[in-house]
């Protein structure tokens, strides 16, 4: 597609566009922006739609800094124009990616970037290559029945959650900016025949690559093995350069090492989700990053009351496929689909792929054990007895509704050294805030019993109580993006008040710090109003 005649050759923010993806990989030869099947190509060139009155709601200082954008530049007119899709310069090469995927366990064929348009890829001063992608920037050949747009509520959620996850230490795509477009977007939030106009918005997402398992799945589903090979070789040369041999075709040992790394990073990502209580909500294979990053923040949610069966996604309410406790096995299932996709590169000898897949339970299990041991304040995982303690904790946390974040944060305050001398009520006092209802005497007794076993275990490691507390607080966040917190910021944007988004971003930049001034508002259980409110406990895929 042609750029507008009067667009400048060079972007005004001084970014260095390198555009390796579009430079090196096969492009769609049809440049019309019409919805269709696109074969033999990794992407289609497409221009972002113009927006009528873009306004910056918030931006991330750290992401701007990675890109070499100053705070002064971020406050400029050019910034808001560029990241709302109105200013496309000659050094960019905007495109939408072509990919497929399994949705809710079924092969869905071609999906693709239906409402994401990358402006291109830039070389950064210290952080390698990063792709800048506008989510909600209008239709692409992959928009199917959608409009290519995004609404404010889901964009606030994506913007805040990507940054919150980063500061929690969870691998994730990042978010540079959140803008309102000035245009309205029609949505039927609960697919119940009650559509309404909502504010349109665009998030500029940032990642080394937005490649998904589904990019590798689509080619073999169409018998396009040469294209699959081209994409795999390119991925290894660019994003897995530490594995690559030479500039050309990679041998099967390298491809195997690459797949092993994807298995490992995927397992690590899910371990981190489980630690912070994050439920992705739509772990379709088109939403699984090849870099093991959390990607595509849609109807995600955070566990408040600990419940392994919980999912925020009403679209998945029937089967609860993507519930919190199922995420580790779904990641494994998704890796099997990726292995199937790249199997044609191995001719008939898929043994190395199978061996790599078989490492998943161990990768996940050892990551989980180490993570749980750290959370509970142990110096390291010590075997079966520790596993028993973890399992018993899972049971006790479900006896009555118990806030997961408050429990783990306050566990560090339980007096382990004197656990045997305290009565039940005194022993459990630091974690009583985590209970949504008053415990019965038997619940209190079961919790106290667990705490005494924990205390025996934790005091085996010769650390002072203060050392242990500091270590536990470094892995048990005090502040996560509780579903209702995002909703409060969304309500304020709806009323023209953008400050709530930046305030939450600021809070979530330091999730492990005490920040006593925010305790009353945000280190607290879900308020009653949020229990059944749309956007808080229930989210659909509509966004
Ligand atoms: P998701 O599960 O939200 O990641 O989206 C699944 C597929 O639907 C992807 O191919 C998206 O690009 C596409 N999609 C979602 N919403 C829209 C929309 N409003 N317009 C066009 N495509 C969309
Ligand atoms: Mg997606």
XYZ file of C-alpha atoms and ligand atoms in Angstrom:
567
model
C 0.000 0.000 0.000
C 1.273 3.481 -0.816
C 2.111 5.943 1.880
C 0.370 9.313 1.769
C 2.206 11.693 -0.603
C 3.102 14.227 2.048
C 4.536 11.876 4.665
C 8.121 12.652 5.728
C 10.925 10.234 4.864
C 12.284 9.971 8.388
C 10.428 9.614 11.700
C 10.626 12.712 13.922
C 11.644 10.796 17.084
C 14.985 9.690 15.707
C 14.190 5.957 15.848
C 16.353 3.743 13.649
C 14.022 1.510 11.663
C 15.683 -1.659 10.368
C 12.568 -3.645 9.422
C 14.313 -7.008 9.244
C 11.085 -9.012 9.305
C 9.646 -7.397 6.182
C 13.047 -7.069 4.525
C 13.932 -10.756 4.808
C 10.717 -12.790 4.806
C 8.211 -13.601 2.065
C 5.525 -10.923 1.660
C 1.947 -11.173 0.504
C 2.086 -10.142 -3.143
C -1.399 -8.646 -3.056
C -1.261 -5.158 -1.543
C -5.014 -4.628 -1.263
C -6.294 -4.334 2.271
C -9.158 -6.780 1.797
C -10.008 -9.672 4.098
C -8.835 -12.917 2.559
C -6.719 -16.028 2.859
C -3.049 -15.199 2.368
C -0.793 -18.071 1.389
C 2.965 -18.425 1.047
C 3.637 -15.237 3.041
C 4.682 -14.252 6.558
C 2.908 -10.885 6.400
C 0.917 -8.350 4.409
C 1.900 -4.711 4.059
C -0.903 -2.539 5.388
C -1.266 1.055 6.561
C -2.768 1.935 9.952
C -6.110 3.714 9.733
C -6.144 7.441 10.462
C -7.683 8.482 13.783
C -9.774 11.623 14.128
C -8.615 13.078 17.431
C -5.871 11.096 19.155
C -5.039 11.940 22.765
C -2.313 10.407 24.878
C -3.678 8.770 28.039
C -0.381 7.431 29.399
C 3.020 6.165 28.378
C 5.665 3.998 29.976
C 8.814 5.877 30.828
C 10.947 2.717 30.875
C 9.817 1.556 27.439
C 10.356 5.028 25.983
C 13.848 4.985 27.466
C 14.616 1.599 25.879
C 13.705 3.098 22.536
C 15.795 6.217 23.152
C 12.674 8.423 23.357
C 12.987 11.248 25.901
C 10.161 12.320 28.212
C 10.054 15.593 26.285
C 9.563 13.717 23.008
C 6.897 11.560 24.618
C 4.950 14.717 25.415
C 5.152 15.940 21.809
C 2.468 16.065 19.148
C 4.602 13.831 16.924
C 4.587 11.068 19.567
C 0.822 10.876 19.818
C 0.479 11.081 16.022
C 2.999 8.291 15.460
C 1.596 5.905 18.043
C -2.011 6.398 17.054
C -1.235 5.528 13.443
C -1.608 9.008 11.959
C 2.040 9.564 11.142
C 3.660 6.900 8.997
C 7.081 7.903 7.711
C 9.123 6.509 4.848
C 11.518 4.614 7.105
C 8.696 2.483 8.543
C 7.306 -0.578 6.769
C 3.910 -1.276 8.372
C 2.646 -4.848 8.235
C 0.245 -7.382 9.693
C 1.494 -10.909 10.379
C -0.055 -14.025 8.942
C -0.571 -16.887 11.383
C -3.011 -19.597 12.324
C -3.759 -21.363 15.551
C -5.702 -23.746 17.717
C -8.519 -21.939 19.495
C -9.961 -23.700 22.553
C -8.406 -26.951 21.358
C -9.617 -26.839 17.745
C -7.600 -25.961 14.664
C -8.975 -22.621 13.442
C -6.965 -22.142 10.226
C -5.757 -18.674 9.281
C -6.104 -15.997 11.974
C -3.352 -13.371 11.684
C -3.016 -9.823 13.008
C -6.641 -8.804 12.616
C -6.256 -5.666 14.635
C -2.565 -5.186 15.089
C -0.324 -3.375 12.655
C 3.409 -3.194 13.278
C 4.998 0.089 12.217
C 8.275 -1.770 11.787
C 11.299 -2.889 13.709
C 13.841 -0.554 15.291
C 17.418 -0.966 16.477
C 17.698 0.409 20.029
C 20.727 1.848 21.857
C 20.988 -0.965 24.449
C 18.105 -3.389 24.010
C 18.612 -4.920 20.594
C 15.874 -4.944 17.991
C 12.312 -4.168 18.980
C 9.107 -4.259 16.957
C 6.588 -1.462 17.498
C 3.043 -2.640 17.019
C -0.200 -0.680 17.165
C -3.115 -2.702 18.530
C -6.483 -1.398 17.371
C -5.260 0.448 14.329
C -7.867 -0.633 11.811
C -8.579 -3.514 9.466
C -6.038 -5.780 7.849
C -6.405 -8.731 5.463
C -6.687 -10.840 8.661
C -9.585 -8.977 10.261
C -12.146 -11.611 9.224
C -15.471 -10.347 10.585
C -13.862 -7.840 12.970
C -13.302 -4.113 12.552
C -9.615 -4.064 13.484
C -10.308 -1.695 16.357
C -9.906 -1.873 20.121
C -11.871 -0.238 22.912
C -10.543 1.794 25.815
C -11.377 -0.722 28.578
C -9.362 -3.546 27.010
C -6.554 -1.180 26.019
C -6.172 0.208 29.559
C -6.047 -3.394 30.741
C -3.372 -4.383 28.223
C -1.276 -1.273 28.782
C -1.245 -1.589 32.576
C -0.901 -5.346 32.730
C 2.056 -5.607 30.364
C 3.976 -3.105 32.439
C 2.820 -4.593 35.755
C 3.990 -8.038 34.637
C 7.369 -6.671 33.604
C 7.914 -5.065 37.008
C 6.850 -8.302 38.705
C 9.617 -10.068 36.798
C 7.325 -12.060 34.492
C 8.439 -12.336 30.840
C 6.094 -10.211 28.750
C 5.630 -7.989 25.752
C 5.777 -4.330 26.788
C 3.560 -1.311 26.212
C 4.887 2.079 25.170
C 1.741 4.137 24.985
C -2.012 4.255 25.355
C -3.979 6.698 23.220
C -7.636 7.384 22.719
C -8.389 7.648 19.028
C -11.239 10.165 19.202
C -13.436 7.636 17.365
C -16.197 5.486 18.796
C -16.293 1.705 18.459
C -19.397 -0.480 18.638
C -19.180 -3.533 20.911
C -21.549 -6.124 22.322
C -19.573 -6.727 25.504
C -21.306 -9.930 26.581
C -22.495 -11.117 23.188
C -26.045 -10.767 24.486
C -27.523 -8.529 21.824
C -26.877 -5.288 23.687
C -24.224 -3.451 21.675
C -23.106 0.048 22.624
C -20.632 2.708 21.545
C -17.344 2.740 23.395
C -14.215 4.908 23.241
C -11.697 3.654 20.681
C -8.093 3.277 21.804
C -4.689 2.096 20.619
C -1.853 0.534 22.600
C 1.615 0.598 21.090
C 3.066 -2.753 22.085
C 6.789 -3.428 22.040
C 8.652 -6.754 21.867
C 11.734 -8.229 20.216
C 9.302 -10.291 18.170
C 5.565 -10.927 18.060
C 5.969 -14.374 16.474
C 3.570 -16.945 17.898
C 3.341 -20.744 17.778
C 0.599 -20.140 15.223
C 3.019 -18.530 12.740
C 4.810 -21.882 12.479
C 1.581 -23.865 12.382
C -0.057 -22.204 9.409
C 2.556 -23.075 6.758
C 2.595 -26.865 7.241
C -1.211 -26.893 7.471
C -1.075 -25.760 3.858
C 1.859 -27.917 2.825
C 4.153 -24.862 2.595
C 7.234 -26.533 4.023
C 9.791 -24.279 2.276
C 8.174 -21.222 3.842
C 8.135 -22.951 7.234
C 11.834 -23.641 6.916
C 12.550 -20.042 5.895
C 10.693 -18.718 8.942
C 12.331 -21.165 11.379
C 15.818 -20.385 10.036
C 15.129 -16.654 10.234
C 13.786 -16.901 13.783
C 16.875 -18.726 14.932
C 19.231 -16.267 13.203
C 17.511 -13.199 14.642
C 16.015 -13.994 18.040
C 18.067 -17.078 18.932
C 21.408 -15.927 17.513
C 23.271 -17.685 20.336
C 22.166 -20.994 18.752
C 22.614 -20.115 15.068
C 25.316 -21.452 12.797
C 26.165 -19.153 9.887
C 23.704 -16.969 8.008
C 21.850 -19.622 6.089
C 20.013 -22.856 6.720
C 20.210 -24.241 10.223
C 20.947 -27.926 10.712
C 18.543 -30.156 12.633
C 20.647 -30.099 15.781
C 20.235 -26.317 15.877
C 16.503 -26.529 15.192
C 16.213 -29.083 18.008
C 18.147 -26.831 20.394
C 15.796 -24.003 19.435
C 12.716 -26.069 20.192
C 14.239 -27.158 23.514
C 14.698 -23.507 24.386
C 11.074 -22.724 23.508
C 9.974 -25.586 25.790
C 12.120 -24.207 28.599
C 11.122 -20.544 28.305
C 7.434 -21.461 27.995
C 7.648 -23.533 31.181
C 9.442 -20.688 32.976
C 6.790 -18.184 31.895
C 3.969 -20.337 33.249
C 5.820 -20.882 36.551
C 5.920 -17.100 36.918
C 2.213 -16.772 36.077
C 1.435 -19.260 38.827
C 3.605 -17.359 41.290
C 1.831 -14.033 40.837
C -1.664 -15.498 40.358
C -2.086 -14.511 36.714
C -4.677 -16.254 34.555
C -4.133 -15.530 30.855
C -7.645 -16.535 29.898
C -7.066 -17.372 26.196
C -4.061 -19.669 25.846
C -4.779 -20.438 22.212
C -1.680 -21.321 20.197
C -1.926 -17.988 18.365
C -1.477 -16.334 21.767
C 1.730 -18.211 22.663
C 4.901 -16.238 22.009
C 7.851 -18.063 20.505
C 10.027 -16.086 22.938
C 8.130 -17.292 26.011
C 6.649 -13.843 26.614
C 3.172 -13.257 27.966
C 1.341 -11.930 24.920
C -2.168 -10.739 23.999
C -3.748 -9.450 27.168
C -7.468 -10.024 26.662
C -9.859 -11.461 29.253
C -7.015 -12.173 31.662
C -7.465 -11.940 35.421
C -5.681 -12.194 38.748
C -6.615 -14.708 41.376
C -8.047 -12.981 44.382
C -9.556 -15.816 46.399
C -7.264 -18.814 45.778
C -9.164 -21.167 43.476
C -7.325 -23.312 40.927
C -10.547 -23.684 38.916
C -11.050 -19.973 38.411
C -11.037 -18.329 34.999
C -12.075 -14.740 34.344
C -13.090 -15.546 30.755
C -16.872 -15.932 30.418
C -16.348 -17.165 26.837
C -14.606 -20.201 28.414
C -17.060 -20.660 31.295
C -18.314 -24.039 30.027
C -15.113 -26.071 29.816
C -12.850 -23.777 31.876
C -10.045 -24.945 29.628
C -7.863 -21.980 30.554
C -8.483 -21.930 34.317
C -5.580 -21.019 36.627
C -4.656 -24.566 37.604
C -4.811 -25.864 34.043
C -2.278 -23.415 32.592
C 0.777 -25.680 33.021
C -0.810 -28.571 31.112
C -2.248 -26.287 28.429
C 1.226 -24.861 27.785
C 2.424 -28.446 27.304
C -0.446 -29.183 24.920
C 0.415 -26.051 22.947
C 4.063 -27.124 22.712
C 2.883 -30.456 21.277
C 1.078 -28.495 18.546
C 4.262 -26.539 17.808
C 6.250 -29.781 17.647
C 3.699 -31.212 15.212
C 4.036 -28.078 13.095
C 7.806 -28.261 12.747
C 7.937 -32.075 12.484
C 8.021 -31.957 8.648
C 11.477 -30.363 8.918
C 12.651 -33.578 10.590
C 11.377 -35.887 7.851
C 10.439 -39.076 9.599
C 12.748 -38.820 12.551
C 10.807 -36.886 15.167
C 12.571 -38.560 18.079
C 14.562 -35.381 18.978
C 11.336 -33.354 19.091
C 9.663 -35.938 21.279
C 12.667 -35.922 23.610
C 12.493 -32.137 23.879
C 8.757 -32.266 24.588
C 9.378 -34.857 27.272
C 11.539 -32.368 29.165
C 8.492 -30.164 29.792
C 7.125 -31.881 32.921
C 10.567 -31.709 34.513
C 11.239 -28.137 33.386
C 7.920 -27.015 34.759
C 8.131 -29.193 37.878
C 11.597 -28.082 38.911
C 10.701 -24.442 38.207
C 7.548 -24.824 40.266
C 9.373 -26.476 43.178
C 12.076 -23.817 43.254
C 9.497 -21.038 42.973
C 7.290 -22.425 45.757
C 10.291 -22.994 48.009
C 11.355 -19.368 47.535
C 7.858 -18.069 48.157
C 7.592 -20.004 51.396
C 10.947 -18.671 52.565
C 13.112 -21.792 52.118
C 16.696 -21.537 50.929
C 16.003 -24.242 48.387
C 13.630 -27.073 47.510
C 14.320 -30.107 49.674
C 12.305 -32.921 48.113
C 9.105 -34.844 48.778
C 8.334 -33.408 52.194
C 8.327 -29.927 50.653
C 5.953 -31.108 47.922
C 3.630 -32.397 50.588
C 3.693 -29.025 52.292
C 2.869 -27.258 49.008
C -0.016 -29.628 48.345
C -1.406 -29.245 51.850
C -1.208 -25.452 51.515
C -3.285 -25.645 48.341
C -5.923 -27.535 50.288
C -5.944 -25.270 53.350
C -6.174 -22.132 51.182
C -9.428 -23.465 49.771
C -11.170 -24.242 53.064
C -12.615 -20.739 53.006
C -12.113 -17.947 50.487
C -8.524 -16.783 51.025
C -6.825 -13.962 49.155
C -3.742 -15.441 47.547
C -1.683 -12.264 47.329
C -2.321 -11.154 50.913
C -1.715 -14.660 52.260
C 1.692 -15.013 50.625
C 2.781 -11.487 51.407
C 1.834 -11.764 55.061
C 3.149 -15.274 55.562
C 6.544 -13.618 55.978
C 5.174 -11.892 59.098
C 4.133 -15.095 60.863
C 6.314 -15.704 63.896
C 7.936 -18.955 62.795
C 10.477 -18.960 65.603
C 7.717 -19.098 68.265
C 5.087 -21.083 66.392
C 4.891 -23.847 68.979
C 4.343 -21.440 71.870
C 1.602 -19.300 70.320
C -2.039 -20.279 70.409
C -3.858 -20.710 67.102
C -5.429 -17.243 67.005
C -2.124 -15.471 67.666
C -0.236 -17.615 65.201
C -2.641 -17.052 62.303
C -3.150 -13.323 63.051
C -0.808 -11.955 60.322
C -2.629 -13.877 57.630
C -6.159 -13.305 58.943
C -6.486 -10.306 56.605
C -6.450 -12.742 53.694
C -9.718 -14.382 54.748
C -12.875 -13.075 53.117
C -15.050 -14.441 55.934
C -14.355 -15.242 59.579
C -12.845 -18.707 59.906
C -14.610 -21.392 61.876
C -12.530 -22.792 64.761
C -11.696 -25.837 62.657
C -10.473 -23.744 59.710
C -8.342 -21.694 62.078
C -6.951 -24.885 63.588
C -6.120 -26.358 60.169
C -4.339 -23.192 59.158
C -2.429 -23.128 62.426
C -1.405 -26.752 61.930
C -0.110 -25.964 58.477
C 1.741 -22.915 59.786
C 3.444 -24.974 62.493
C 4.645 -27.527 59.939
C 5.829 -24.654 57.777
C 7.580 -23.051 60.756
C 9.426 -26.296 61.537
C 10.571 -26.470 57.935
C 11.486 -22.839 57.449
C 13.569 -22.631 60.618
C 15.727 -25.547 59.447
C 17.419 -23.057 57.100
C 19.691 -21.019 59.296
C 18.444 -17.543 58.417
C 17.331 -14.771 60.710
C 13.650 -13.904 60.662
C 14.509 -10.568 59.020
C 16.582 -12.186 56.263
C 13.756 -14.584 55.580
C 11.155 -11.819 55.485
C 13.167 -9.783 53.009
C 13.683 -12.807 50.767
C 9.984 -13.697 50.899
C 8.862 -10.158 50.193
C 11.107 -10.083 47.131
C 9.086 -12.892 45.499
C 5.620 -12.364 46.984
C 4.295 -9.088 45.548
C 2.239 -6.748 47.645
C 0.549 -5.088 44.682
C -0.814 -6.848 41.600
C -3.263 -5.499 39.039
C -6.390 -6.788 40.719
C -9.254 -6.888 38.251
C -11.215 -4.165 40.039
C -8.185 -1.865 40.213
C -7.973 -1.741 36.423
C -11.730 -1.194 36.334
C -11.443 1.870 38.610
C -8.901 3.393 36.212
C -11.162 2.536 33.245
C -14.148 4.246 34.906
C -12.036 7.358 35.416
C -10.922 7.478 31.776
C -14.578 7.159 30.833
C -15.131 10.336 32.847
C -12.271 12.130 31.118
C -9.808 11.640 33.986
C -6.606 10.012 32.701
C -4.608 10.300 35.931
C -5.842 6.986 37.352
C -3.925 5.045 34.686
C -0.606 6.742 35.466
C -1.223 6.421 39.203
C -1.688 2.659 38.902
C 1.306 2.386 36.599
C 3.388 4.188 39.225
C 2.145 1.881 42.013
C 2.819 -1.228 39.941
C 6.337 -0.155 39.011
C 7.364 -1.259 42.517
C 5.081 -4.182 43.337
C 7.373 -5.620 46.016
C 7.784 -2.361 47.936
C 5.634 -1.647 50.959
C 4.316 1.736 49.743
C 2.307 2.238 52.971
C 0.443 5.213 51.494
C -1.299 2.806 49.063
C -1.988 -0.015 51.487
C -5.526 0.926 52.440
C -6.651 1.339 48.854
C -4.820 -1.474 47.081
C -3.358 -4.028 49.505
C -6.809 -5.224 50.209
C -9.286 -7.892 49.334
C -11.702 -7.494 46.460
C -14.448 -5.073 47.487
C -17.988 -6.480 47.460
C -19.064 -4.252 44.552
C -16.496 -5.957 42.352
C -17.610 -9.520 42.988
C -20.178 -9.684 40.195
C -19.314 -6.543 38.246
C -18.487 -6.931 34.538
C -14.811 -6.246 33.954
C -13.895 -7.357 37.474
C -14.813 -10.988 37.853
C -16.260 -11.581 34.404
C -14.633 -10.718 31.106
C -15.478 -11.888 27.645
C -13.280 -12.012 24.552
C -15.057 -8.864 23.334
C -12.479 -6.108 23.292
P -7.414 -13.058 20.366
O -7.846 -14.400 20.844
O -8.094 -11.900 21.037
O -5.927 -12.907 20.448
O -7.847 -12.901 18.827
C -7.994 -13.972 17.945
C -7.993 -13.484 16.522
O -9.065 -12.581 16.296
C -6.731 -12.757 16.092
O -6.468 -13.129 14.774
C -7.141 -11.308 16.188
O -6.374 -10.501 15.346
C -8.596 -11.353 15.755
N -9.391 -10.233 16.275
C -9.787 -10.036 17.555
N -10.509 -8.903 17.659
C -10.576 -8.353 16.415
C -11.178 -7.181 15.856
N -11.864 -6.311 16.606
N -11.024 -6.966 14.545
C -10.346 -7.808 13.783
N -9.761 -8.924 14.231
C -9.865 -9.218 15.536
Mg -4.363 -13.049 19.791
